[in-house]
Amino acid sequence: SLSWRPGSNNHSPIMAHTIQARTPFSLGWQAVTTVPEVVGGQQLTATVIDLNPWVEYEFRVLASNRVGTGEPSEPSKQARTKSTSPKVTPANVSGGGGSRSELVITWEPVPEELQNGPGFGYVVAFRPHGATGWMQAAVPSPEASKYVFKNESIQPFSPFHVKVGVYNNEGEGPFGPVTTIYSAEEEPSRAPTRVRAKSLSASEAEVWWKALPWNASRRRVLGYELRYWSRSEREDMASVQRTVGNQTSTVIRGMRGSTTYYVSVRAYNTAGTGPPSATVNVTTKKPPPSQPPIKVMWNASNSKIILNWERVKALENESEVTGYKVLYKKNRHSRPSVMETNTTSVELALPVDEDYIIQIKPFGEGGDGSSSKQITIPKIPGPNAVGSASKVSTLSALSTIALSFTARTSL
């Protein structure tokens, strides 16, 4: 219940009062519900309702007349509401995982402003699926968010019904809804079989294996973990790559060219990884050609552009050139189109009323090689034109070079 003394009305009668409150948990001052619901201008007392139990409040009053609302009063002294038994249960009750023979239960703690009194804590109730009686444990810390029940009789990955309730010094509150949580599982006991690996390029290799069944021992398989290391590295320095679900193949990327790697595969679940498969080895292909195409020449006639370049010779430690990719696009922001050829010339049917950006790069079994410096073929001012790249280098596809050309008229 609040009371106050009237302030100055500035020569206009007070028509209503508004009561606001704040707590250590609120964002500034908030209007509160009162009895009576509307506090008239002549009224100097009111009862504030719907407050949270066991929370310290400050109050202030604002007066309004026909002109508007005045400045608020000075805040009252802090006053704590009475305590009562808790009414709010923890949110997001879940769990699982943990070590062998454990049931791990987690939840989001109830905020302090909803604990309703001192001595707040949690009651965790659980029972195996199919049982009738509940086992209970008290967790006396209001900040607690986890309870672990350990018993050697708990079977791996067994379902439990779980509910979490609340209490304080005033008594017990309600339990939250029942949810199903599984006990900790054991890591897979078998290794994948029929592991194979094949080099795709200088930097990629594909690995296959036979999947493990989820057998009666409840040892789930959530996916597979590949460990791979080069001949010059120790196994404990291996790189790790994981798959999810029933996937039985994957591509390893970022490998070094002309390098032998060892690969093993393990099944995994929340408890950890199982035993490794037999180790297989794979040797990546030679690196792709490092030299870019040079002496790129072009000529255009009507809507046809013919490109020519000098053949790229791979170095001794590089994979042989098996073809070329011609990348061309209309502007810097569009995705390039790609044409492959095993010769050193290509003909493109392109309109002559737009600029085109073109690059050429060799490729072999080791992957794509270095690109020529991109050339820009400008709008053709006449029916026929010829040109060449002024320089050729391995700069990125974002760079441009000047292109010299001469216009010719038909005789």
Coordinates of C-alpha atoms in Angstrom, one line a residue:
S1 CA 0.0 0.0 0.0
L2 CA 1.3 3.4 -1.0
S3 CA 0.5 6.9 0.1
W4 CA 1.8 10.4 -0.9
R5 CA 1.3 14.1 -0.4
P6 CA 0.0 16.2 -3.2
G7 CA 2.4 18.4 -5.1
S8 CA 1.8 21.8 -6.9
N9 CA -0.9 21.6 -9.6
N10 CA 0.4 24.8 -11.4
H11 CA -3.1 26.3 -11.4
S12 CA -4.7 23.3 -13.2
P13 CA -6.5 20.6 -11.1
I14 CA -4.8 17.2 -10.9
M15 CA -6.9 14.6 -12.8
A16 CA -4.9 11.3 -12.3
H17 CA -1.9 9.7 -10.7
T18 CA 0.4 7.1 -12.2
I19 CA 2.4 4.7 -10.1
Q20 CA 5.7 3.3 -11.4
A21 CA 8.1 0.7 -9.9
R22 CA 11.6 -0.6 -10.5
T23 CA 13.6 -3.5 -9.1
P24 CA 17.2 -4.6 -9.4
F25 CA 16.1 -6.8 -12.2
S26 CA 13.9 -4.4 -14.3
L27 CA 14.9 -2.2 -17.2
G28 CA 14.2 1.2 -15.6
W29 CA 10.8 2.3 -14.3
Q30 CA 7.6 0.4 -15.3
A31 CA 4.0 1.2 -14.7
V32 CA 2.3 -1.1 -12.2
T33 CA -1.2 -2.5 -11.7
T34 CA -3.1 -0.8 -8.8
V35 CA -6.3 -1.0 -6.8
P36 CA -8.2 1.1 -7.8
E37 CA -7.2 0.6 -11.4
V38 CA -7.4 4.3 -12.1
V39 CA -6.0 6.5 -9.3
G40 CA -7.9 9.8 -9.4
G41 CA -6.5 13.3 -8.9
Q42 CA -7.9 13.7 -5.4
Q43 CA -6.7 10.2 -4.3
L44 CA -3.5 10.0 -2.2
T45 CA -3.3 6.3 -1.5
A46 CA -3.3 3.1 -3.7
T47 CA -2.5 -0.6 -3.4
V48 CA 0.0 -2.1 -5.9
I49 CA -0.8 -5.7 -6.9
D50 CA 0.7 -8.4 -9.1
L51 CA 4.2 -7.9 -7.7
N52 CA 6.8 -10.7 -7.6
P53 CA 7.3 -12.2 -4.1
W54 CA 10.6 -11.7 -2.3
V55 CA 11.8 -8.8 -4.5
E56 CA 12.9 -5.3 -3.5
Y57 CA 10.8 -2.6 -5.1
E58 CA 11.1 1.2 -5.3
F59 CA 8.1 3.3 -6.2
R60 CA 7.4 6.8 -7.5
V61 CA 4.2 8.7 -8.4
L62 CA 3.5 11.0 -11.4
A63 CA 0.6 13.5 -11.5
S64 CA -1.3 14.5 -14.6
N65 CA -3.7 17.4 -15.5
R66 CA -5.1 18.8 -18.6
V67 CA -1.8 20.3 -19.6
G68 CA 0.2 17.0 -19.3
T69 CA 2.2 14.8 -16.9
G70 CA 4.5 16.4 -14.4
E71 CA 7.9 15.3 -13.1
P72 CA 7.9 12.1 -11.0
S73 CA 8.3 12.2 -7.3
E74 CA 11.5 11.1 -5.5
P75 CA 11.7 7.3 -5.3
S76 CA 10.4 5.6 -2.2
K77 CA 12.7 3.6 0.1
Q78 CA 13.2 0.0 -1.0
A79 CA 10.6 -2.4 0.2
R80 CA 10.7 -6.2 -0.1
T81 CA 7.6 -8.2 -0.8
K82 CA 6.8 -11.2 1.3
S83 CA 8.1 -14.6 0.3
T84 CA 6.0 -17.6 -0.8
S85 CA 6.6 -21.0 -2.3
P86 CA 8.1 -20.9 -5.8
K87 CA 5.8 -21.2 -8.8
V88 CA 8.2 -21.2 -11.8
T89 CA 10.0 -24.4 -12.9
P90 CA 13.3 -24.6 -14.8
A91 CA 13.3 -24.3 -18.5
N92 CA 15.0 -26.5 -21.2
V93 CA 15.4 -29.6 -19.1
S94 CA 17.6 -32.0 -21.1
G95 CA 20.9 -33.9 -20.7
G96 CA 22.6 -37.0 -21.8
G97 CA 26.2 -37.8 -22.4
G98 CA 28.6 -38.2 -19.5
S99 CA 30.7 -41.1 -18.5
R100 CA 29.8 -44.8 -18.2
S101 CA 26.9 -45.6 -15.8
E102 CA 25.9 -41.9 -15.5
L103 CA 22.6 -40.1 -16.1
V104 CA 23.3 -36.4 -16.8
I105 CA 20.4 -34.0 -16.3
T106 CA 20.7 -30.3 -17.2
W107 CA 18.4 -27.3 -17.0
E108 CA 18.3 -23.5 -17.1
P109 CA 18.3 -22.0 -13.6
V110 CA 15.3 -20.1 -12.4
P111 CA 16.0 -16.3 -12.4
E112 CA 16.4 -14.8 -8.9
E113 CA 13.4 -12.5 -9.3
L114 CA 11.2 -15.7 -9.7
Q115 CA 12.6 -17.7 -6.8
N116 CA 9.9 -16.2 -4.4
G117 CA 12.0 -16.6 -1.3
P118 CA 15.3 -17.6 0.4
G119 CA 16.6 -21.2 0.5
F120 CA 15.8 -21.8 -3.1
G121 CA 16.8 -25.1 -4.7
Y122 CA 15.8 -27.9 -7.1
V123 CA 14.3 -31.3 -6.8
V124 CA 15.3 -33.7 -9.6
A125 CA 13.1 -36.8 -10.0
F126 CA 13.9 -39.6 -12.4
R127 CA 13.0 -43.2 -13.1
P128 CA 14.0 -45.8 -15.8
H129 CA 11.5 -46.1 -18.7
G130 CA 8.8 -48.5 -17.6
A131 CA 9.3 -48.1 -13.8
T132 CA 6.5 -46.7 -11.6
G133 CA 8.4 -45.2 -8.6
W134 CA 10.4 -42.0 -8.8
M135 CA 13.9 -41.5 -7.4
Q136 CA 14.5 -38.0 -6.1
A137 CA 17.5 -35.8 -5.3
A138 CA 17.7 -32.3 -3.9
V139 CA 20.1 -29.7 -5.4
P140 CA 20.3 -26.9 -2.9
S141 CA 22.0 -24.3 -5.0
P142 CA 19.8 -21.7 -6.8
E143 CA 22.6 -21.3 -9.5
A144 CA 22.8 -25.1 -10.2
S145 CA 22.1 -26.2 -13.7
K146 CA 23.2 -29.9 -13.7
Y147 CA 22.7 -33.1 -11.7
V148 CA 24.6 -36.3 -12.4
F149 CA 23.3 -39.7 -11.1
K150 CA 25.8 -42.4 -11.1
N151 CA 25.0 -46.1 -10.6
E152 CA 26.8 -49.2 -11.9
S153 CA 23.5 -50.8 -12.7
I154 CA 22.6 -48.2 -15.4
Q155 CA 22.8 -49.7 -18.8
P156 CA 24.4 -47.7 -21.6
F157 CA 22.1 -45.4 -23.5
S158 CA 19.0 -46.3 -21.5
P159 CA 15.9 -44.0 -21.5
F160 CA 14.9 -42.3 -18.3
H161 CA 11.8 -40.2 -17.5
V162 CA 13.0 -37.0 -15.8
K163 CA 11.3 -34.0 -14.2
V164 CA 12.7 -31.1 -12.3
G165 CA 10.9 -29.2 -9.5
V166 CA 11.6 -26.3 -7.2
Y167 CA 11.5 -25.4 -3.5
N168 CA 12.4 -22.7 -1.0
N169 CA 12.0 -22.1 2.7
E170 CA 8.3 -21.5 2.3
G171 CA 7.7 -25.0 0.8
E172 CA 7.9 -27.0 -2.4
G173 CA 6.8 -25.7 -5.8
P174 CA 5.6 -27.6 -8.9
F175 CA 7.5 -30.0 -11.1
G176 CA 8.1 -29.2 -14.7
P177 CA 6.9 -31.5 -17.5
V178 CA 8.4 -35.0 -17.9
T179 CA 11.0 -35.4 -20.5
T180 CA 13.0 -38.4 -21.7
I181 CA 16.8 -38.4 -21.3
Y182 CA 19.2 -41.2 -22.1
S183 CA 22.0 -42.4 -19.9
A184 CA 25.6 -42.2 -21.1
E185 CA 26.6 -44.5 -23.9
E186 CA 29.7 -46.5 -24.6
E187 CA 32.0 -45.7 -27.5
P188 CA 31.7 -48.0 -30.5
S189 CA 33.5 -51.3 -29.9
R190 CA 34.2 -52.3 -33.5
A191 CA 36.3 -50.7 -36.3
P192 CA 35.1 -49.9 -39.8
T193 CA 36.2 -52.4 -42.5
R194 CA 37.0 -52.3 -46.2
V195 CA 38.7 -49.0 -46.0
R196 CA 40.0 -47.7 -49.4
A197 CA 41.5 -44.5 -50.6
K198 CA 42.1 -43.0 -54.0
S199 CA 43.9 -39.8 -55.0
L200 CA 41.7 -37.4 -57.0
S201 CA 44.3 -34.6 -57.5
A202 CA 47.4 -33.1 -56.0
S203 CA 45.3 -31.8 -53.1
E204 CA 42.4 -34.2 -52.7
A205 CA 41.8 -37.9 -52.0
E206 CA 38.5 -39.8 -51.6
V207 CA 38.2 -42.4 -48.8
W208 CA 35.5 -45.2 -48.6
W209 CA 34.6 -47.7 -45.8
K210 CA 31.9 -50.1 -44.8
A211 CA 29.4 -48.8 -42.2
L212 CA 29.0 -50.4 -38.8
P213 CA 25.5 -51.5 -37.6
W214 CA 24.0 -50.2 -34.4
N215 CA 23.8 -53.6 -32.7
A216 CA 22.0 -54.8 -29.6
S217 CA 24.6 -53.5 -27.2
R218 CA 23.2 -50.0 -27.8
R219 CA 26.5 -48.6 -29.0
R220 CA 25.3 -46.0 -31.4
V221 CA 27.3 -44.7 -34.4
L222 CA 26.8 -41.0 -34.9
G223 CA 29.4 -40.8 -37.7
Y224 CA 33.0 -41.5 -38.6
E225 CA 36.3 -39.9 -37.9
L226 CA 39.2 -40.0 -40.4
R227 CA 42.7 -39.4 -39.2
Y228 CA 45.4 -38.9 -41.8
W229 CA 49.1 -38.0 -41.7
S230 CA 51.9 -37.9 -44.2
R231 CA 54.9 -40.2 -44.3
S232 CA 57.1 -37.5 -42.8
E233 CA 54.7 -36.9 -39.8
R234 CA 54.0 -38.8 -36.6
E235 CA 50.5 -40.4 -36.2
D236 CA 49.8 -38.4 -33.1
M237 CA 50.1 -35.3 -35.3
A238 CA 47.4 -36.5 -37.6
S239 CA 44.7 -34.2 -39.0
V240 CA 41.1 -35.1 -38.2
Q241 CA 38.0 -35.0 -40.3
R242 CA 34.5 -36.1 -39.3
T243 CA 31.4 -37.2 -41.1
V244 CA 27.9 -37.3 -39.8
G245 CA 25.3 -40.1 -40.0
N246 CA 25.5 -43.1 -42.3
Q247 CA 27.9 -41.4 -44.7
T248 CA 30.5 -44.0 -45.9
S249 CA 32.8 -41.9 -48.0
T250 CA 34.3 -38.4 -47.9
V251 CA 36.9 -36.3 -49.7
I252 CA 39.9 -35.1 -47.9
R253 CA 41.1 -31.7 -49.2
G254 CA 44.1 -29.5 -48.6
M255 CA 46.7 -32.2 -49.0
R256 CA 50.2 -31.7 -50.5
G257 CA 51.0 -32.9 -54.0
S258 CA 53.3 -36.0 -54.6
T259 CA 52.9 -37.0 -51.0
T260 CA 52.1 -40.3 -49.4
Y261 CA 49.5 -40.2 -46.6
Y262 CA 48.3 -42.8 -44.2
V263 CA 44.5 -42.9 -43.4
S264 CA 42.5 -44.7 -40.7
V265 CA 38.8 -44.5 -39.9
R266 CA 37.0 -44.8 -36.6
A267 CA 33.3 -44.7 -35.6
Y268 CA 32.3 -42.2 -32.9
N269 CA 29.4 -41.2 -30.7
T270 CA 28.9 -39.0 -27.6
A271 CA 31.1 -41.3 -25.5
G272 CA 34.1 -41.0 -27.8
T273 CA 35.7 -42.9 -30.7
G274 CA 36.0 -46.6 -31.3
P275 CA 39.0 -48.6 -32.4
P276 CA 40.8 -47.6 -35.6
S277 CA 40.5 -49.4 -38.9
A278 CA 43.4 -50.9 -40.6
T279 CA 45.6 -48.1 -42.0
V280 CA 45.6 -47.6 -45.7
N281 CA 47.9 -45.3 -47.7
V282 CA 47.4 -43.1 -50.7
T283 CA 49.8 -41.0 -52.7
T284 CA 48.5 -37.7 -54.1
K285 CA 49.1 -36.8 -57.7
K286 CA 51.8 -34.5 -58.9
P287 CA 51.1 -30.8 -58.5
P288 CA 49.3 -29.1 -61.4
P289 CA 51.3 -27.1 -64.0
S290 CA 52.8 -24.0 -62.4
Q291 CA 53.5 -22.1 -65.7
P292 CA 50.6 -20.0 -67.1
P293 CA 49.7 -19.9 -70.8
I294 CA 51.7 -17.1 -72.6
K295 CA 51.5 -15.3 -75.9
V296 CA 47.7 -15.1 -75.7
M297 CA 46.4 -13.7 -79.0
W298 CA 42.9 -13.0 -80.2
N299 CA 41.0 -11.8 -83.2
A300 CA 37.4 -11.0 -83.6
S301 CA 35.1 -10.9 -86.5
N302 CA 31.5 -10.0 -86.1
S303 CA 30.3 -12.1 -83.1
K304 CA 33.2 -14.6 -83.2
I305 CA 36.3 -14.4 -81.1
I306 CA 39.2 -16.8 -81.8
L307 CA 41.8 -17.2 -79.0
N308 CA 45.3 -18.7 -79.5
W309 CA 48.1 -19.3 -76.9
E310 CA 51.4 -21.1 -76.6
R311 CA 51.4 -24.6 -75.3
V312 CA 52.3 -25.0 -71.6
K313 CA 55.1 -27.5 -70.7
A314 CA 54.9 -29.0 -67.3
L315 CA 58.0 -29.2 -65.1
E316 CA 59.5 -32.6 -64.2
N317 CA 57.8 -32.6 -60.8
E318 CA 54.4 -31.5 -62.2
S319 CA 51.5 -33.5 -63.7
E320 CA 51.3 -33.4 -67.5
V321 CA 49.0 -30.9 -69.2
T322 CA 45.9 -32.7 -70.5
G323 CA 43.9 -29.6 -71.5
Y324 CA 43.0 -26.0 -71.0
K325 CA 40.1 -24.1 -69.4
V326 CA 39.0 -20.9 -70.9
L327 CA 37.1 -18.7 -68.4
Y328 CA 35.1 -15.8 -69.8
K329 CA 32.5 -13.4 -68.4
K330 CA 30.8 -10.2 -69.3
N331 CA 31.8 -8.1 -66.3
R332 CA 33.8 -8.4 -63.1
H333 CA 30.9 -9.4 -60.9
S334 CA 29.3 -12.2 -63.0
R335 CA 30.2 -15.9 -62.7
P336 CA 32.5 -17.0 -65.5
S337 CA 31.5 -19.5 -68.1
V338 CA 34.1 -22.3 -68.7
M339 CA 35.1 -24.0 -71.9
E340 CA 37.5 -26.9 -71.9
T341 CA 39.8 -27.9 -74.8
N342 CA 42.8 -30.1 -75.4
T343 CA 44.2 -27.7 -78.1
T344 CA 45.8 -24.3 -77.8
S345 CA 43.0 -22.5 -79.7
V346 CA 39.4 -21.9 -79.0
E347 CA 36.5 -20.2 -80.8
L348 CA 33.9 -18.3 -78.7
A349 CA 30.6 -17.1 -80.1
L350 CA 30.3 -13.8 -78.2
P351 CA 28.4 -10.6 -79.0
V352 CA 30.7 -7.7 -79.9
D353 CA 28.7 -5.0 -78.2
E354 CA 30.0 -5.8 -74.7
D355 CA 33.4 -6.0 -73.0
Y356 CA 34.6 -9.5 -72.0
I357 CA 37.1 -10.7 -69.5
I358 CA 39.0 -13.9 -70.4
Q359 CA 41.5 -16.1 -68.6
I360 CA 43.1 -19.3 -69.7
K361 CA 44.7 -22.0 -67.4
P362 CA 46.1 -25.5 -68.0
F363 CA 45.0 -28.5 -66.1
G364 CA 46.2 -32.0 -65.6
E365 CA 45.4 -34.9 -63.3
G366 CA 46.9 -32.9 -60.4
G367 CA 44.3 -30.2 -60.8
D368 CA 44.1 -26.7 -62.3
G369 CA 47.3 -24.9 -63.0
S370 CA 48.2 -21.2 -63.0
S371 CA 46.0 -18.8 -64.9
S372 CA 47.1 -16.4 -67.6
K373 CA 46.7 -12.8 -66.7
Q374 CA 43.1 -11.9 -67.5
I375 CA 42.6 -10.0 -70.7
T376 CA 39.7 -7.6 -71.4
I377 CA 38.3 -7.6 -74.9
P378 CA 36.6 -4.3 -75.3
K379 CA 33.6 -3.4 -77.5
I380 CA 34.6 -3.9 -81.1
P381 CA 34.6 -0.5 -82.9
G382 CA 34.5 -2.1 -86.3
P383 CA 33.4 -5.3 -88.0
N384 CA 36.9 -6.9 -87.5
A385 CA 39.5 -6.5 -84.8
V386 CA 42.7 -8.2 -83.6
G387 CA 44.7 -8.0 -80.4
S388 CA 46.9 -9.6 -77.9
A389 CA 47.6 -9.5 -74.2
S390 CA 50.4 -7.0 -73.6
K391 CA 51.8 -9.2 -70.8
V392 CA 51.1 -12.6 -69.3
S393 CA 51.5 -13.5 -65.6
T394 CA 50.0 -15.5 -62.8
L395 CA 48.2 -12.5 -61.1
S396 CA 44.7 -13.1 -59.7
A397 CA 41.6 -13.0 -61.7
L398 CA 40.7 -9.7 -60.1
S399 CA 43.5 -7.9 -62.0
T400 CA 43.2 -6.4 -65.5
I401 CA 45.7 -5.6 -68.2
A402 CA 45.6 -3.2 -71.1
L403 CA 44.7 -4.8 -74.4
S404 CA 46.1 -3.4 -77.7
F405 CA 44.1 -3.8 -80.9
T406 CA 43.8 -2.4 -84.3
A407 CA 40.6 -1.9 -86.3
R408 CA 40.5 -3.1 -89.9
T409 CA 37.9 -2.5 -92.5
S410 CA 37.2 -5.1 -95.1
L411 CA 38.6 -4.4 -98.5

